[in-house]
Short mmCIF file of C-alpha atoms and ligand atoms in Angstrom, two decimals:
data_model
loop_
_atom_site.label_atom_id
_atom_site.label_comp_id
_atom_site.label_asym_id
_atom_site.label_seq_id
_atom_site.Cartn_x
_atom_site.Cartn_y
_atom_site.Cartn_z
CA UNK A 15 88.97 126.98 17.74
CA UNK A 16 90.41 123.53 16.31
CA UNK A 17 88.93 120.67 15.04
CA UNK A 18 88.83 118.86 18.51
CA UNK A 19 87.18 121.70 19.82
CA UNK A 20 84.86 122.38 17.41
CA UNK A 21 83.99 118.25 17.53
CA UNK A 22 83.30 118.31 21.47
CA UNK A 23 81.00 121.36 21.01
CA UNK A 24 78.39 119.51 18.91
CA UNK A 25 78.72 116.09 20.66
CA UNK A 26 77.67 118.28 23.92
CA UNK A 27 75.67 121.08 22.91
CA UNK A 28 73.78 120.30 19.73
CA UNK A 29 70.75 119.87 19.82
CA UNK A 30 68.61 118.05 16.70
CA UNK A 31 66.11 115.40 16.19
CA UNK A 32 68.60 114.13 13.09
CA UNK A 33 71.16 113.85 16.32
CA UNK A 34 68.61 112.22 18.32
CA UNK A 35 68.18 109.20 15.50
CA UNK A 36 71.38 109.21 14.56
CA UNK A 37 74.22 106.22 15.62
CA UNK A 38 77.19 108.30 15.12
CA UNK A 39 78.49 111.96 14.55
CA UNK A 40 80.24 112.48 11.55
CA UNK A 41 82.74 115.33 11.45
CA UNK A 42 85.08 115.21 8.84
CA UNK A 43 88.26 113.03 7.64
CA UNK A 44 91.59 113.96 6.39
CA UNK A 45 94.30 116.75 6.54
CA UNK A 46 93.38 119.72 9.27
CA UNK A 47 96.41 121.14 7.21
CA UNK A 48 94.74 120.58 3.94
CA UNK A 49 95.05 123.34 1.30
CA UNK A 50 91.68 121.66 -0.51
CA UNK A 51 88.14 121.13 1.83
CA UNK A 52 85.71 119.12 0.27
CA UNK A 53 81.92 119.58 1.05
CA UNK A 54 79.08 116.89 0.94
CA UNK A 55 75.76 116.83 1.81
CA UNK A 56 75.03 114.24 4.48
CA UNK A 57 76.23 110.88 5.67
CA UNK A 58 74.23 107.90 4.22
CA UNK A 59 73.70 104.63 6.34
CA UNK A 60 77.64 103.59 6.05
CA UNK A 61 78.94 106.75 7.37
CA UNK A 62 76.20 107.25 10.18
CA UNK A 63 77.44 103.49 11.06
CA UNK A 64 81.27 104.17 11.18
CA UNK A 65 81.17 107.98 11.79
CA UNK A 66 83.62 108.64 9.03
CA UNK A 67 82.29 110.63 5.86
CA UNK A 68 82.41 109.11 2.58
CA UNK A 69 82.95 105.44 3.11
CA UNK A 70 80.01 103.60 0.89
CA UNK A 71 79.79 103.92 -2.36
CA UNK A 72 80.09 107.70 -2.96
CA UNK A 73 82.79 107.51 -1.33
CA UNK A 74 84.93 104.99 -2.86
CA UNK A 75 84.06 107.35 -6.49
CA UNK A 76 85.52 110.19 -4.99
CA UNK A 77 89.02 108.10 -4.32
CA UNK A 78 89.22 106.96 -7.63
CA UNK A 79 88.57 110.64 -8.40
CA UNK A 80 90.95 112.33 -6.07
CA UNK A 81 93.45 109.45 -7.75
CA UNK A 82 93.01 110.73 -11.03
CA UNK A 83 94.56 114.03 -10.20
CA UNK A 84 97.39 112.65 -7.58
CA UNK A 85 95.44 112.92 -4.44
CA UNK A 86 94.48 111.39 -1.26
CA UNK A 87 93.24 111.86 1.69
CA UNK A 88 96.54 113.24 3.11
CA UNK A 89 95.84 116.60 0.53
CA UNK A 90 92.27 117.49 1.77
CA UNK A 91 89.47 117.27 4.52
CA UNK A 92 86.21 116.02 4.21
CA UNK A 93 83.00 117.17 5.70
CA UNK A 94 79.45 117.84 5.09
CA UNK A 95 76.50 119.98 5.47
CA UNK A 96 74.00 117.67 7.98
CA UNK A 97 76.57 116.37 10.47
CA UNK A 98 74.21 113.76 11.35
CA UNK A 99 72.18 111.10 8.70
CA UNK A 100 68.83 112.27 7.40
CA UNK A 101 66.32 109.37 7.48
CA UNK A 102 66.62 107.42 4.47
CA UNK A 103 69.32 109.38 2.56
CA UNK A 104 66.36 112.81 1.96
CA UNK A 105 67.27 116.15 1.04
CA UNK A 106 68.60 118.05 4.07
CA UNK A 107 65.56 120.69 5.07
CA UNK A 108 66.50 124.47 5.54
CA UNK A 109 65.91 124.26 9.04
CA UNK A 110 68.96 120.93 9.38
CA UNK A 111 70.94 123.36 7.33
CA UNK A 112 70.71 126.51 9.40
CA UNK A 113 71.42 124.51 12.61
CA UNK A 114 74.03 122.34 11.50
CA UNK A 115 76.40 124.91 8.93
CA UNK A 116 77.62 126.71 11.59
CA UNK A 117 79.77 123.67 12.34
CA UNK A 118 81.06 123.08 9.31
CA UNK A 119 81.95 126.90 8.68
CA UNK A 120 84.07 126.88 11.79
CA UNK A 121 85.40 123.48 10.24
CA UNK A 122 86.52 125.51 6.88
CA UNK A 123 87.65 128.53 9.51
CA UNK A 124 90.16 126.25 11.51
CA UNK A 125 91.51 124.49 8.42
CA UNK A 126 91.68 127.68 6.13
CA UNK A 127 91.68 126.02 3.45
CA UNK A 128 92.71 127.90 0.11
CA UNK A 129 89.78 125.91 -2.30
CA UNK A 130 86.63 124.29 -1.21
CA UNK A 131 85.46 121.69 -3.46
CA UNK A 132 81.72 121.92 -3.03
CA UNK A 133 79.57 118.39 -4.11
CA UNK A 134 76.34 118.27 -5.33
CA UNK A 135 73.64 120.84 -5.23
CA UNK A 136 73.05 121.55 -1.20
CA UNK A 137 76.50 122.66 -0.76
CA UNK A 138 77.15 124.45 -3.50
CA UNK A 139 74.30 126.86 -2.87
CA UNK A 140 74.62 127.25 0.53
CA UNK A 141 78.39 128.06 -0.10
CA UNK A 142 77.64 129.98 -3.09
CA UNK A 143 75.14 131.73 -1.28
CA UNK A 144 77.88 132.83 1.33
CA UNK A 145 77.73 130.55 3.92
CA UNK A 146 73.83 131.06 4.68
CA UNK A 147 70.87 129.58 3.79
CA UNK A 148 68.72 132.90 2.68
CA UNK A 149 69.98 133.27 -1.08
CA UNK A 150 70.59 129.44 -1.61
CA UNK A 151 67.55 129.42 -4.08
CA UNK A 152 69.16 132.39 -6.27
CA UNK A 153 71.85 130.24 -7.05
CA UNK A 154 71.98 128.03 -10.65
CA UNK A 155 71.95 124.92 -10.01
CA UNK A 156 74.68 122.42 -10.64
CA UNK A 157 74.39 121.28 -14.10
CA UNK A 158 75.06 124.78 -14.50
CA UNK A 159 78.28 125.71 -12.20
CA UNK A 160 80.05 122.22 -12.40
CA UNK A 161 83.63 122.49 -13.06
CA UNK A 162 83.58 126.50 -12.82
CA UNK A 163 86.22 128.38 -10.67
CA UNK A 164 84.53 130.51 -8.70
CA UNK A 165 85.21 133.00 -5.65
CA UNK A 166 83.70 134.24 -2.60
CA UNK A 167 84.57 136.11 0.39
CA UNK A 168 83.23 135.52 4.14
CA UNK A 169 83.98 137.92 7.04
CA UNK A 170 87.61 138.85 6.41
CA UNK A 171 87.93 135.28 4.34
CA UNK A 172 88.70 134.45 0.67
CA UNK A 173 88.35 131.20 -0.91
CA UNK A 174 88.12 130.16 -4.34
CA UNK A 175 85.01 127.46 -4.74
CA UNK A 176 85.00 124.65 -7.58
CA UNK A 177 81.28 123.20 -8.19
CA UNK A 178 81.26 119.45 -8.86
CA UNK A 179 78.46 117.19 -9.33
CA UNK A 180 78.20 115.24 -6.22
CA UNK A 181 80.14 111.36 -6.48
CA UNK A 182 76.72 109.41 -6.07
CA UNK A 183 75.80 111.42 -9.38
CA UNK A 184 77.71 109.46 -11.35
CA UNK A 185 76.30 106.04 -9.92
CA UNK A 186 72.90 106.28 -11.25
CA UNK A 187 73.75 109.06 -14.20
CA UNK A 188 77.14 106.95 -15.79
CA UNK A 189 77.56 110.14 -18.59
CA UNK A 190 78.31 112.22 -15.73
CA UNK A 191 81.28 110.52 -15.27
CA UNK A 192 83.41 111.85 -18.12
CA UNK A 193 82.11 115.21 -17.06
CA UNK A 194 83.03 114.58 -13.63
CA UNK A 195 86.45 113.68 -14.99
CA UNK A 196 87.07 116.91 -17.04
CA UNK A 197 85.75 118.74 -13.67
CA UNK A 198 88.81 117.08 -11.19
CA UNK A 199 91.05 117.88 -14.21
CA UNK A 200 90.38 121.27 -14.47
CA UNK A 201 91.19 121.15 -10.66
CA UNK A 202 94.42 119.62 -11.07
CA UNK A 203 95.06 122.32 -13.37
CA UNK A 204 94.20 125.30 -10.98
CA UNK A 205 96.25 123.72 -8.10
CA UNK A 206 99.24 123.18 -10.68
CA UNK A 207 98.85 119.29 -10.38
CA UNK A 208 99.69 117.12 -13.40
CA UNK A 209 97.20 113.83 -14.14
CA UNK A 210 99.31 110.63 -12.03
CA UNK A 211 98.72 108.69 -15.08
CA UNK A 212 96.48 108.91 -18.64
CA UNK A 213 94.55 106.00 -16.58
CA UNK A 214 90.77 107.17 -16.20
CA UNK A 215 87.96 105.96 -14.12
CA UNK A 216 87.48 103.42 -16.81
CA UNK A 217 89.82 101.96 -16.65
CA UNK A 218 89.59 101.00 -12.87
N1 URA B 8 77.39 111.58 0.65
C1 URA B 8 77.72 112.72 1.29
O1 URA B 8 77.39 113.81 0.85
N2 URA B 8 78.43 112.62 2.39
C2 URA B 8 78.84 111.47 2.88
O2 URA B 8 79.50 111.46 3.90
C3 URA B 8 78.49 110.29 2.19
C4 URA B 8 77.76 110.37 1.08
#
């Protein structure tokens, strides 16, 4: 099924109170060619008001961090977990999880994507914990598995998964910036990429 597809089906079949509040689906941005998926947790205010993921403030901290390793938009896709805003920016409950994953997995099936960057806690367990909500509380959290390569398989699938501290971390914890830093680094470095420039986030 392709993104378009996959798009259509939850503008006319889901069905969730988050949907019901909500001004705006949003699906996902970028490259349905993309080698790299990122995963975030749920659109904030901006995002629910434009439809597009990552535009506020979280958003404009994972540029400057894609920059730092050469890349843009144009070298990965964008989604999240909650396709549709939680009120007031809360933590996604298991039952928003279970019915809105199933999306985003066929999202990540259609691209194929050969890493999936996962941000913040949410979608790091639920990916961790293969694409399913049972087993996302056996899974460290992510001060733990921040920065390290790991791998998992689903159905006939294999992907390798990189755990970063989500971008609004770094807004209200500023030392998790370096560490965020190091993280897209050591990403770089698995894809092969070289740093653009010794410029850091810094220096922006
Ligand atoms: N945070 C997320 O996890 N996703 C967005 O789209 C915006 C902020």
């Amino acid at each position: 099924m392709g993104l378009d597809e996959i798009e259509r089906k939850i503008l006319d079949e889901m069905q969730c109170p988050l949907k019901d509040a909500a001004t705006n689906l949003v699906f996902g941005k970028g490259n349905p060619g993309a080698d790299i998926v990122f995963c975030g947790e749920a659109p904030g205010s901006k995002e629910d008001l434009q439809g597009i993921p990552f535009v506020g403030a979280a958003g404009r901290e994972l540029d400057k961090l894609l920059h730092t390793i050469g890349l843009t938009l144009d070298d990965i896709y964008i989604a999240n977990i909650l396709k549709y805003r939680p009120p007031n920016n809360r933590d996604p409950t298991e039952e928003e999880i279970t019915r809105h994953t199933p999306y985003l997995i066929e999202q990540i099936l259609a691209i194929k994507p050969k890493m999936i960057c996962t941000l913040g806690n949410f979608s790091t367990k639920f990916v961790l914990a293969g694409f399913q909500v049972e087993g996302m509380k056996q899974i460290p959290g992510i001060s733990q598995l921040h920065g390290k390569k790991q791998r998992i398989k689903y159905k006939e699938h294999e992907f390798t998964v990189i755990p970063l501290y989500h971008p609004a971390a770094m807004l209200y914890k500023p030392p998790l910036r370096k560490v965020q830093e190091d993280d897209f680094l050591k990403i770089g470095g698995f894809l092969g990429l070289k740093p653009t420039s010794a410029k850091t986030l810094l220096d922006y």
